[in-house]
Coordinates of C-alpha atoms in Angstrom, one line a residue:
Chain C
X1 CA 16.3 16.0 -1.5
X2 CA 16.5 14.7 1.6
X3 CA 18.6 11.8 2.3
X4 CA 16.6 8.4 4.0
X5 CA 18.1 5.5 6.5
X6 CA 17.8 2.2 5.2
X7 CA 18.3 -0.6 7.7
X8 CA 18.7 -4.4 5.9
X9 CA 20.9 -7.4 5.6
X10 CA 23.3 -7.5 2.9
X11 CA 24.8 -11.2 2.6
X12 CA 23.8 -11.6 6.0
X13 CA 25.4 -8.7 7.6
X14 CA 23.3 -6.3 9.5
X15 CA 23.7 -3.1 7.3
X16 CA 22.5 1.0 7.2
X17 CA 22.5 3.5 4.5
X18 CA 22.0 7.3 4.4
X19 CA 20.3 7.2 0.2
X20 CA 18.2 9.7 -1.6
X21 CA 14.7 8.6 -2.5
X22 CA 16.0 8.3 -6.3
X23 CA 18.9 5.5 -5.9
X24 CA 18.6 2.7 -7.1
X25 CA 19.5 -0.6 -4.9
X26 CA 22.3 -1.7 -7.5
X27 CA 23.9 2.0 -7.3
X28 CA 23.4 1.8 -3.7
X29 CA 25.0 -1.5 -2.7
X30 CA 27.8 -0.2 -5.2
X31 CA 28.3 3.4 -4.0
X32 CA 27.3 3.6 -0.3
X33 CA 28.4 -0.5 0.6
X34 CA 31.2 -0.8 -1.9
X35 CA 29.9 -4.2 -3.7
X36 CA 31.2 -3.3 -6.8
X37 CA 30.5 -6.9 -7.6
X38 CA 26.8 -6.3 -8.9
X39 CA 27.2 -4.7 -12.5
X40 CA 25.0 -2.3 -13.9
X41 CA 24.2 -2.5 -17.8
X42 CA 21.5 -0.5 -18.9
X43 CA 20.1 0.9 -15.3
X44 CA 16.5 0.4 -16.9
X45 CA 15.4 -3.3 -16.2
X46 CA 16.5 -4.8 -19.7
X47 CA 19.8 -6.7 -19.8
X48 CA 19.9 -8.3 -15.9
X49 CA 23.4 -8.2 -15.4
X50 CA 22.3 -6.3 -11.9
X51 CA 20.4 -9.2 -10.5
X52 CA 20.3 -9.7 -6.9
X53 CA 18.3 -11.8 -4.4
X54 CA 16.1 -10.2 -2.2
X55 CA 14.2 -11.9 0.1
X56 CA 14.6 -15.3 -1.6
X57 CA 13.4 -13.6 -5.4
X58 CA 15.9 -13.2 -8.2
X59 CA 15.2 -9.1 -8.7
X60 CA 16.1 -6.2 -10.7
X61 CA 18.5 -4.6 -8.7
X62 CA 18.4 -1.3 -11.3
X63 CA 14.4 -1.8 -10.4
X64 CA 13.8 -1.3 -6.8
X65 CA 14.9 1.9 -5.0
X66 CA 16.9 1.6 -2.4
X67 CA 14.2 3.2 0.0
X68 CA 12.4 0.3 -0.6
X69 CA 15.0 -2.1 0.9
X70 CA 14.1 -1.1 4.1
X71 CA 14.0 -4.5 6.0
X72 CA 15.0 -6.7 3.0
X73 CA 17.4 -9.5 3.1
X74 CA 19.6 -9.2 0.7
X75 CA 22.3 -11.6 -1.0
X76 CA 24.7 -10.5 -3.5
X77 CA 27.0 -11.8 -5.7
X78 CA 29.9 -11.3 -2.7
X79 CA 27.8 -13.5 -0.9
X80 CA 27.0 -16.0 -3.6
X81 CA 30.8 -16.8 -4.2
X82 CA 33.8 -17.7 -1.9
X83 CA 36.0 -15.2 -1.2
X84 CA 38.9 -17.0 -2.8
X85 CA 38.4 -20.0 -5.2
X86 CA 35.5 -20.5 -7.4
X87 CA 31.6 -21.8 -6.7
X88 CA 30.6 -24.5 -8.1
X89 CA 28.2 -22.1 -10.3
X90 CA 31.8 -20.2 -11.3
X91 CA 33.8 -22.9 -12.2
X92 CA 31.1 -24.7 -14.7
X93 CA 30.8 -20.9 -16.6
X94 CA 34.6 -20.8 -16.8
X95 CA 34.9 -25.0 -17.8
X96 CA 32.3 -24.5 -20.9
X97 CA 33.4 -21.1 -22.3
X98 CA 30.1 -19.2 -20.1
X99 CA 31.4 -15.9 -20.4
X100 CA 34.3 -13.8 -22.5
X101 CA 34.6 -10.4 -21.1
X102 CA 32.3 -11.1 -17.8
X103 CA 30.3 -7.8 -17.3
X104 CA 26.8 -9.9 -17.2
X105 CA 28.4 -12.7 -15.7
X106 CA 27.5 -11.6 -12.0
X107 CA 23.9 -11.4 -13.0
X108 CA 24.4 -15.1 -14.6
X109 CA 25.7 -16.2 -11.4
X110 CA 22.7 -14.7 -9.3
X111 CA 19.9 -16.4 -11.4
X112 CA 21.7 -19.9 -11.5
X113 CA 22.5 -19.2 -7.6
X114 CA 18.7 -19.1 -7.0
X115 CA 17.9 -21.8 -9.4
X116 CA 20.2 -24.5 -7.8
X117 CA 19.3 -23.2 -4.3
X118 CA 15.6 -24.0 -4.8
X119 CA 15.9 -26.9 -7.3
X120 CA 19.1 -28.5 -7.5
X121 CA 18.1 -30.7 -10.5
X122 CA 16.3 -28.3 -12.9
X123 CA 15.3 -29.5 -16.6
X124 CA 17.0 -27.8 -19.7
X125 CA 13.9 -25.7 -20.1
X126 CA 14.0 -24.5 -16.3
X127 CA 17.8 -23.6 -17.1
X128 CA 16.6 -21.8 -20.2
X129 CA 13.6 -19.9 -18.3
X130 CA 15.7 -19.0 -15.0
X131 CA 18.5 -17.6 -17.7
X132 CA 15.7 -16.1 -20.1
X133 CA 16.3 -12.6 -18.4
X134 CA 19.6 -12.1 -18.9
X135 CA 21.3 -10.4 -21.7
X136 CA 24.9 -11.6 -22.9
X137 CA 27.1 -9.7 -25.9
X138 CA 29.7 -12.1 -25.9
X139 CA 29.0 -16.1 -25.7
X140 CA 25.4 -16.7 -27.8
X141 CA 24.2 -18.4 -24.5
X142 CA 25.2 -22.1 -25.7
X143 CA 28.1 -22.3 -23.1
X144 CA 26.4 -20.9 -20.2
X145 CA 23.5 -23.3 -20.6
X146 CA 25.6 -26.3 -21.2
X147 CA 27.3 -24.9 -17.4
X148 CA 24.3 -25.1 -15.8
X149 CA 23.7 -28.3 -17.6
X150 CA 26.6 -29.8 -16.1
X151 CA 26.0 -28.2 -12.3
X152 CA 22.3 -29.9 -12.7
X153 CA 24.2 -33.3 -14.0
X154 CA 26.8 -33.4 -10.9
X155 CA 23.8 -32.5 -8.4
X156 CA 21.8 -35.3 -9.9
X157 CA 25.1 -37.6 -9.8
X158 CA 25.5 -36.4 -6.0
X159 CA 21.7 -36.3 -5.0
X160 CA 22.0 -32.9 -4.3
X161 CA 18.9 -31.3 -2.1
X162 CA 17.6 -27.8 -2.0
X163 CA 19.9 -25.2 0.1
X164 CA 17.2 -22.8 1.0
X165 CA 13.8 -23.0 2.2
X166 CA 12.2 -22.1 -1.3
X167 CA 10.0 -19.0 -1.7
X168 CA 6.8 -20.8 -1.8
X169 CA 4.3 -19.1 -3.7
X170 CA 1.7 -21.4 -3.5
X171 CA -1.5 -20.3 -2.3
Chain U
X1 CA 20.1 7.4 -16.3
X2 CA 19.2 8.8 -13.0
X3 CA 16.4 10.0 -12.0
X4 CA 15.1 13.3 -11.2
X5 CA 15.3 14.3 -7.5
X6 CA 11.4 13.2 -5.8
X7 CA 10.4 13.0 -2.0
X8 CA 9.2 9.4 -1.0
X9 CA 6.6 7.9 1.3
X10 CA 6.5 4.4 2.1
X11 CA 2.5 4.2 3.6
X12 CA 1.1 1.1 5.7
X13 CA -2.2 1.9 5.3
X14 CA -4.8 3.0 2.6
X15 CA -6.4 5.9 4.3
X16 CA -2.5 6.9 4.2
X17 CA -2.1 6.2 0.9
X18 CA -5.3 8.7 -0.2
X19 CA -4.4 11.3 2.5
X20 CA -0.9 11.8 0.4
X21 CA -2.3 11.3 -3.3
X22 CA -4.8 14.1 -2.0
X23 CA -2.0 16.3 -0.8
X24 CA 0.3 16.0 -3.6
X25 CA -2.0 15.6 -6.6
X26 CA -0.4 15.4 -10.1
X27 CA 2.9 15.8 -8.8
X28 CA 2.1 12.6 -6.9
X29 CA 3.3 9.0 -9.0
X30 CA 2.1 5.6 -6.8
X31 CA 4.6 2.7 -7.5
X32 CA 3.3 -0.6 -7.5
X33 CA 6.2 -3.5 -8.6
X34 CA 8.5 -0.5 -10.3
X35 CA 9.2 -2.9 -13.5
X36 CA 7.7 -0.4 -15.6
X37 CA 8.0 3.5 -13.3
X38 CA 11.3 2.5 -12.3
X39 CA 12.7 2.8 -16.1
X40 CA 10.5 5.9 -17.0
X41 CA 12.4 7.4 -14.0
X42 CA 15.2 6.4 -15.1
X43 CA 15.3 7.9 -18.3
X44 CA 13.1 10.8 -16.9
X45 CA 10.0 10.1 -18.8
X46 CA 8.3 10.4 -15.7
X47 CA 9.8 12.9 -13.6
X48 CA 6.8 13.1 -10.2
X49 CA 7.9 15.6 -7.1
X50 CA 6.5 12.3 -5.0
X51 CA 6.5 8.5 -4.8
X52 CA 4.0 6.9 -2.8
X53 CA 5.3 3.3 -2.5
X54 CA 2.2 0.7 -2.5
X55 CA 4.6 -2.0 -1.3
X56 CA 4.1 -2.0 2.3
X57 CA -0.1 -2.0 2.1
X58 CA -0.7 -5.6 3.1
X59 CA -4.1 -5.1 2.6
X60 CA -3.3 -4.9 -1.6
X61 CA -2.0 -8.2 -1.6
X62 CA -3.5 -11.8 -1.9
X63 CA -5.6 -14.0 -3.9
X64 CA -9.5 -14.9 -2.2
X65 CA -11.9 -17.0 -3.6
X66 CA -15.5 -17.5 -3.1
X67 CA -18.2 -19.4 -4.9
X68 CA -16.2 -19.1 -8.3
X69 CA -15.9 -15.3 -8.0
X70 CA -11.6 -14.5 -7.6
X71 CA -10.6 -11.5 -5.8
X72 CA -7.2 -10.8 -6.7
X73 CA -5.6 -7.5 -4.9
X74 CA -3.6 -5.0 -7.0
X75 CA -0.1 -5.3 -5.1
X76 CA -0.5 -9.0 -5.5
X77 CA 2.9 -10.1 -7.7
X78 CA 3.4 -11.6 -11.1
X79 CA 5.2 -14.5 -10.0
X80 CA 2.8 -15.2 -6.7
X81 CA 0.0 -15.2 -9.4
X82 CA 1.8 -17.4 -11.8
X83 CA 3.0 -19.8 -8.9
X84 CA -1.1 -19.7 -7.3
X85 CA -2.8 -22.8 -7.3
X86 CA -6.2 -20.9 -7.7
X87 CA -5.5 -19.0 -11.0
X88 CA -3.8 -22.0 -12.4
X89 CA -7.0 -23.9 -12.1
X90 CA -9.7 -21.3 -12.2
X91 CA -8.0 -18.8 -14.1
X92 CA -5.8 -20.2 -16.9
X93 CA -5.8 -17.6 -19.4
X94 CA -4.2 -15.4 -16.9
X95 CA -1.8 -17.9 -16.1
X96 CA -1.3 -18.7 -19.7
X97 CA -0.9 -14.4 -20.3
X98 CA 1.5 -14.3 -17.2
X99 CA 3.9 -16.9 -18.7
X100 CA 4.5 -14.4 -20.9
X101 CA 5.0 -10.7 -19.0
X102 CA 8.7 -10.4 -18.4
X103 CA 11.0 -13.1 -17.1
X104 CA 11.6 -14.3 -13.3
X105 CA 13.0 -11.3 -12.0
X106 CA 10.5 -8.6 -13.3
X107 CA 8.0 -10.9 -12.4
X108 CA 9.3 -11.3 -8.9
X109 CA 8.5 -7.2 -8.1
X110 CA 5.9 -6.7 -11.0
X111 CA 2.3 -6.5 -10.0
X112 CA -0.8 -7.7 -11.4
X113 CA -2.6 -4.3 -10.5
X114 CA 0.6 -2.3 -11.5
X115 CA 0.8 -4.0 -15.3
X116 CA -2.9 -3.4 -15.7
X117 CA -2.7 0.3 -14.5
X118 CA 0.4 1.1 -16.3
X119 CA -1.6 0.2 -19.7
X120 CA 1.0 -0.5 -22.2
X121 CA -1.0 -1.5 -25.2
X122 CA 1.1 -4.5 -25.8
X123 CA 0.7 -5.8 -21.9
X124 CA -0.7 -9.5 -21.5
X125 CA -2.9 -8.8 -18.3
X126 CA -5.0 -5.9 -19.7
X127 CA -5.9 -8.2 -22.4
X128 CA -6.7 -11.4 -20.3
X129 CA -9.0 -8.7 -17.9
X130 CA -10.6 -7.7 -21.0
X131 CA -11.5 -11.5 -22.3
X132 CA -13.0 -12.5 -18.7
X133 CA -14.8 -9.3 -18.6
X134 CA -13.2 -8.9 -15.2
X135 CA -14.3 -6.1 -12.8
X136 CA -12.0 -3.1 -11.9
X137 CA -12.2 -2.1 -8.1
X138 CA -10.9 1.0 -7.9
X139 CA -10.5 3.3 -4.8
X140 CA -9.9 7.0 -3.2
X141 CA -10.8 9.0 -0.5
X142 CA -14.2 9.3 -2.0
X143 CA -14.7 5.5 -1.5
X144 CA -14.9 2.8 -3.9
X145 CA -15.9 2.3 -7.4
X146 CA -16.3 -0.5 -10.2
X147 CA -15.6 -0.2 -13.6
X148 CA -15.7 -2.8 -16.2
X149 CA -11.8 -4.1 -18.0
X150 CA -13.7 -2.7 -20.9
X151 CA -13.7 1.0 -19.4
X152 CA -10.7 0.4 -17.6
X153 CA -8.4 1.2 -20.2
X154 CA -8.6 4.1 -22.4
X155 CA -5.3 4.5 -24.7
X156 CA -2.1 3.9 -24.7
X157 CA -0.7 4.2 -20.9
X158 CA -3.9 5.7 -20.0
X159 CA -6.8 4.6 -17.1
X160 CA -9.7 6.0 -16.2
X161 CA -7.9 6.2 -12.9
X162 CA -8.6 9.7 -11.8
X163 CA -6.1 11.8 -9.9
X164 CA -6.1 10.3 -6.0
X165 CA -7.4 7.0 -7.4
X166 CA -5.4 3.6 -7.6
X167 CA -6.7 0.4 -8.7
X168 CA -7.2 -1.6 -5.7
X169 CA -8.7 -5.2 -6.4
X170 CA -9.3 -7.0 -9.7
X171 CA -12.7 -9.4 -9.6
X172 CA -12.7 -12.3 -12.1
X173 CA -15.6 -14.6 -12.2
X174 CA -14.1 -18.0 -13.2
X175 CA -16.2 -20.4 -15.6
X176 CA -15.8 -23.5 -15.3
X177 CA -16.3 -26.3 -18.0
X178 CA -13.9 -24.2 -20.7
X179 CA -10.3 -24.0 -22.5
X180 CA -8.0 -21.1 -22.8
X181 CA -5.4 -20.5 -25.5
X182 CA -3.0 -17.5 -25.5
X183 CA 0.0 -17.2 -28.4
X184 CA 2.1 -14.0 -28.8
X185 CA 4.6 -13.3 -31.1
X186 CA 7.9 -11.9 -29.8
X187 CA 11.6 -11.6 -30.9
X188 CA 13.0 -13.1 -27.9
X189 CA 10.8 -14.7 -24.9
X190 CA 9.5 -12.0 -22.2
X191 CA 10.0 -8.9 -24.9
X192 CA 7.2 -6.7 -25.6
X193 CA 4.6 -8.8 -28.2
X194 CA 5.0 -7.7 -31.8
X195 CA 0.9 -9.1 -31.7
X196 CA -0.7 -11.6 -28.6
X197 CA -4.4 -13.2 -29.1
X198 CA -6.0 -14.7 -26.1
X199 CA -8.9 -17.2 -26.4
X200 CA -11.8 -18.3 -24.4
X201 CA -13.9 -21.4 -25.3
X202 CA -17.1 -23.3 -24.1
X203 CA -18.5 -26.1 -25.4
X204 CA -22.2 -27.3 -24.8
X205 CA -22.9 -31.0 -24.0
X206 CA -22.8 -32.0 -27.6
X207 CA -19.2 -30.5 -28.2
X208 CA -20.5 -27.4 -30.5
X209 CA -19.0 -24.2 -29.3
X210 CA -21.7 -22.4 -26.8
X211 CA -19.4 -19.4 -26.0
X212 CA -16.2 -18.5 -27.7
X213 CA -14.1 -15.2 -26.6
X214 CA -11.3 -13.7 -29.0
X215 CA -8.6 -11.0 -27.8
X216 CA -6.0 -9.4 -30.5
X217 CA -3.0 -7.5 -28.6
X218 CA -0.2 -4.9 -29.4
X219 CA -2.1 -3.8 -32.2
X220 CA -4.1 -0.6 -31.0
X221 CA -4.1 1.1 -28.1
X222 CA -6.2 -1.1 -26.4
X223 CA -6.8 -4.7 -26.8
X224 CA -9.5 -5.7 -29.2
X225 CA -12.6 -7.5 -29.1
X226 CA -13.4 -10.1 -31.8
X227 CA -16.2 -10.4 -31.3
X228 CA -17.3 -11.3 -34.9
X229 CA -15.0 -14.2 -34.8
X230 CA -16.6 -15.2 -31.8
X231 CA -20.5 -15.1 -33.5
X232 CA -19.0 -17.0 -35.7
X233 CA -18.2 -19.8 -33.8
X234 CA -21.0 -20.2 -31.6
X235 CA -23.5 -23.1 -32.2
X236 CA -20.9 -24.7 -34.7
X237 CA -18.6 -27.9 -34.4
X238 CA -15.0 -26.2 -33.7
X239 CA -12.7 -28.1 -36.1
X240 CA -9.3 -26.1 -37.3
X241 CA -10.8 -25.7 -40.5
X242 CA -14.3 -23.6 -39.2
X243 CA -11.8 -22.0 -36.6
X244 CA -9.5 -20.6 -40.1
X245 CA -12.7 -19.2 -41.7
X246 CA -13.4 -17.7 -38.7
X247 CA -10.5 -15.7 -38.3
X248 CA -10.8 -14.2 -41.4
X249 CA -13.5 -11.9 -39.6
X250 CA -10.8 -10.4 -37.4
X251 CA -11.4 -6.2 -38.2
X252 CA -7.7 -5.7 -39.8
X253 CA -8.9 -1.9 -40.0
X254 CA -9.0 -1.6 -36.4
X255 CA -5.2 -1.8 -36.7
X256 CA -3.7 0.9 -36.2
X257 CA 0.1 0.2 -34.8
X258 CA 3.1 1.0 -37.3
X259 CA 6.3 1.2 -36.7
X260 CA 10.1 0.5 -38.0
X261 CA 10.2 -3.0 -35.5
X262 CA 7.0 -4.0 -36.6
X263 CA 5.4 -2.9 -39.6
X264 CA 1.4 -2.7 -39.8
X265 CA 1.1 -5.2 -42.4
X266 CA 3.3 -7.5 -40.9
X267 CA 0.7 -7.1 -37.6
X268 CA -2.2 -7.7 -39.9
X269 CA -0.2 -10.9 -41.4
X270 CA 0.1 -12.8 -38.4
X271 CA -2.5 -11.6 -36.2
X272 CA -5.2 -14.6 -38.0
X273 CA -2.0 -17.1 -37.5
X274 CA -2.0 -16.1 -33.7
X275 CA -5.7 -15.8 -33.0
X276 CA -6.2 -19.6 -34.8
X277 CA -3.6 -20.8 -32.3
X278 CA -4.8 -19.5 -29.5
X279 CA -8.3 -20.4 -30.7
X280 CA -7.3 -24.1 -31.4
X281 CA -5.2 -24.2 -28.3
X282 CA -8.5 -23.3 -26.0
X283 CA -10.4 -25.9 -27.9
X284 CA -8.0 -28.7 -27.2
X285 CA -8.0 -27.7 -23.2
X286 CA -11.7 -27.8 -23.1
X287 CA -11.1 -32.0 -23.4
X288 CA -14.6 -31.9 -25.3
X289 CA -12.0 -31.9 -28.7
X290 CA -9.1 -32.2 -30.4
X291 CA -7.6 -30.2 -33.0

């Protein structure tokens, strides 16, 4: 089949792509860009660990084709995290025992990226809810909620405001 | 768990969108949100020639209302819909069912229209359409047409969508003056429901129950009416006592789903549990009682 240019932003770089109708975004910001960072677990929308932002939404990244990311703005894990060091998202998973073998920790990182972005002081059950789609084999959860219990404590401590313009939804 | 080789079209406009479902026919698949096509690709359970992508239809999207009557276009996302003022007020069941469809991320792509046209018998929005007795506005090259939520689902992951047809607009007349209740059971929050009931209830000026609206979900292929429970209910005092007699009525030989995650009789168990939650949870939101 033929293959299709995609023009978008990837972590704010202007990017193209020469895809087939049938990749997926995840494969395709893996294969064709080499941002081997996003990890694919099932490739059919269950365990999360692919989650990306596009245009300011937490999304799927197994779910949308990558034909459809014409125009999309697009932020990966690269371009949640420093280059060298930690983010502050990072460090609090590695501090509480967050993750053992890491393959869904990317996905982790995306949701509580886009959490603290839009609300930088969320309640234990927005932490639950914004984590509620991601699958974990290793941890039993406990340690990556009490991570993003701490981030929410230090932003609180710091008076931390949003990052982002939120995504408003509102009518 | 890659899909089969398809061609793709990405159309901006309706006429566009019927001009290729005409051309292509049954080899022709629409995607709405993906959350549900997307997998079935994937594990080639769908495996169309063509994808017409509903995404860049503006016109499919958005959420109108006008004297109490919602118009809520098909492309119009989970999460928008969840996040809307309007269907939080005028529409709570639906906000109530949404809560429960997926999590953030699903809910970020997935579409109202997409859930209801993808008809998985356990979905929470067919089942909300069916208890407002919502209106179906579906549309081709033919034109438009309306069906009833009632005849809009016919079985399992089937519409009475015809080849060419997509849904376009779902029309919900809110009622003011009532409660909602929704309660699913489910192993893990956003998972498919082992059984969901959905509850509408209106009171009359001296607090009996004048209208009463019961749901049961995940059961059979398409949600039921209870509408004996309901008949039951009417012109009486709603206390949680009347509401567990009244669940008793619930036709547990309309059952019909069996299977080695959830067992029929274990669906016929907690079905009453659900639907006197969801009943009792609509009477305490119509502020007329308390349970």
């Amino acid at each position: 089949m033929n293959k299709r240019r995609v023009d978008l932003t990837v972590n704010n770089r202007a990017v193209s792509m020469m895809v087939e109708p049938r990749l997926s975004l995840a494969d395709a910001l893996r294969g064709e860009l080499g941002l081997t960072g996003t990890h694919l677990g099932c490739e059919h929308g269950v365990c999360g660990a692919c989650t990306i932002i596009v245009d300011s939404d937490p999304v799927r990244g197994c779910l949308m084709l990558a034909v459809q990311a014409e125009g999309a703005e697009i932020v990966t894990i690269e371009g949640a995290t420093p280059v060298v060091g930690l983010s502050e998202i990072q460090a609090a998973l590695r501090e509480f025992h967050g993750l053992q073998c890491g393959f869904c920790t990317p996905g982790m990182v995306m949701v509580l990226h886009h959490l603290f972005s839009n609300n930088p002081v969320p309640s234990d059950s927005e932490i639950r809810e914004a984590l509620s789609g991601q699958l974990c084999r290793c941890t039993g959860y406990q340690g990556i909620v009490n991570a993003a219990k701490a981030v929410a404590a230090r932003h609180m401590h710091q008076n931390v405001q949003p990052r982002e313009t939120s995504q408003d939804h509102r009518e | 768990m890659k899909p089969a080789p398809f061609d793709y079209f990405a159309p901006t406009t309706l006429e566009e969108v019927f001009e290729l479902l005409n051309r292509y026919g049954g080899d022709a698949r629409v995607i709405a949100g993906g959350q549900s096509l997307v997998p079935m690709l994937a594990l080639r359970l769908a495996r169309p020639e063509v994808v017409v992508d509903l995404n860049r239809v503006p016109s499919l999207s958005g959420i109108t209302e006008e004297d109490g009557v919602l118009r809520i276009g098909a492309m119009t996302r989970q999460a928008r819909a969840l996040a809307s003022d309007i269907i939080g007020t005028k529409l709570p069941l639906l906000h109530q069912g949404l809560l429960n469809v997926g999590h953030p991320p699903t809910r970020a792509r997935g579409t109202l229209g997409g859930s209801i046209s993808h008809a998985d018998p356990a979905a929470e929005t067919p089942m909300v359409m069916l208890a407002y007795g919502a209106k179906m506005v579906i549309a081709g090259s033919a034109g438009e047409r309306t069906v009833e939520a009632a005849e809009f689902t016919l079985d399992t992951f089937e519409t009475c969508l015809e080849d060419g047809e997509i849904l376009k607009e779902i029309i919900v007349e809110a009622s003011a003056d009532e409660g909602t209740g929704f309660s699913e059971l489910a192993r893990r929050r956003g998972d498919f429901a082992m059984v969901s009931a959905a509850a509408r209830i209106r009171l009359d000026a001296d607090g009996r129950c004048a209208e009463a609206h019961l749901m049961i979900g995940a059961v059979a292929p398409v949600p039921l009416r209870c509408d004996a429970v309901a008949d039951a209910l009417v012109g009486t005092q709603l206390t949680e006592r009347r509401i567990r007699d009244a669940v008793r009525l619930i036709d547990l030989n309309s059952f019909s789903f069996d299977n080695a995650e959830v067992s029929l009789a274990y669906r016929r168990h907690i079905a009453p549990t659900l639907a006197s939650r969801a009943l009792a949870q609509a009477v305490g939101r119509t502020g007329g009682l308390r349970t």
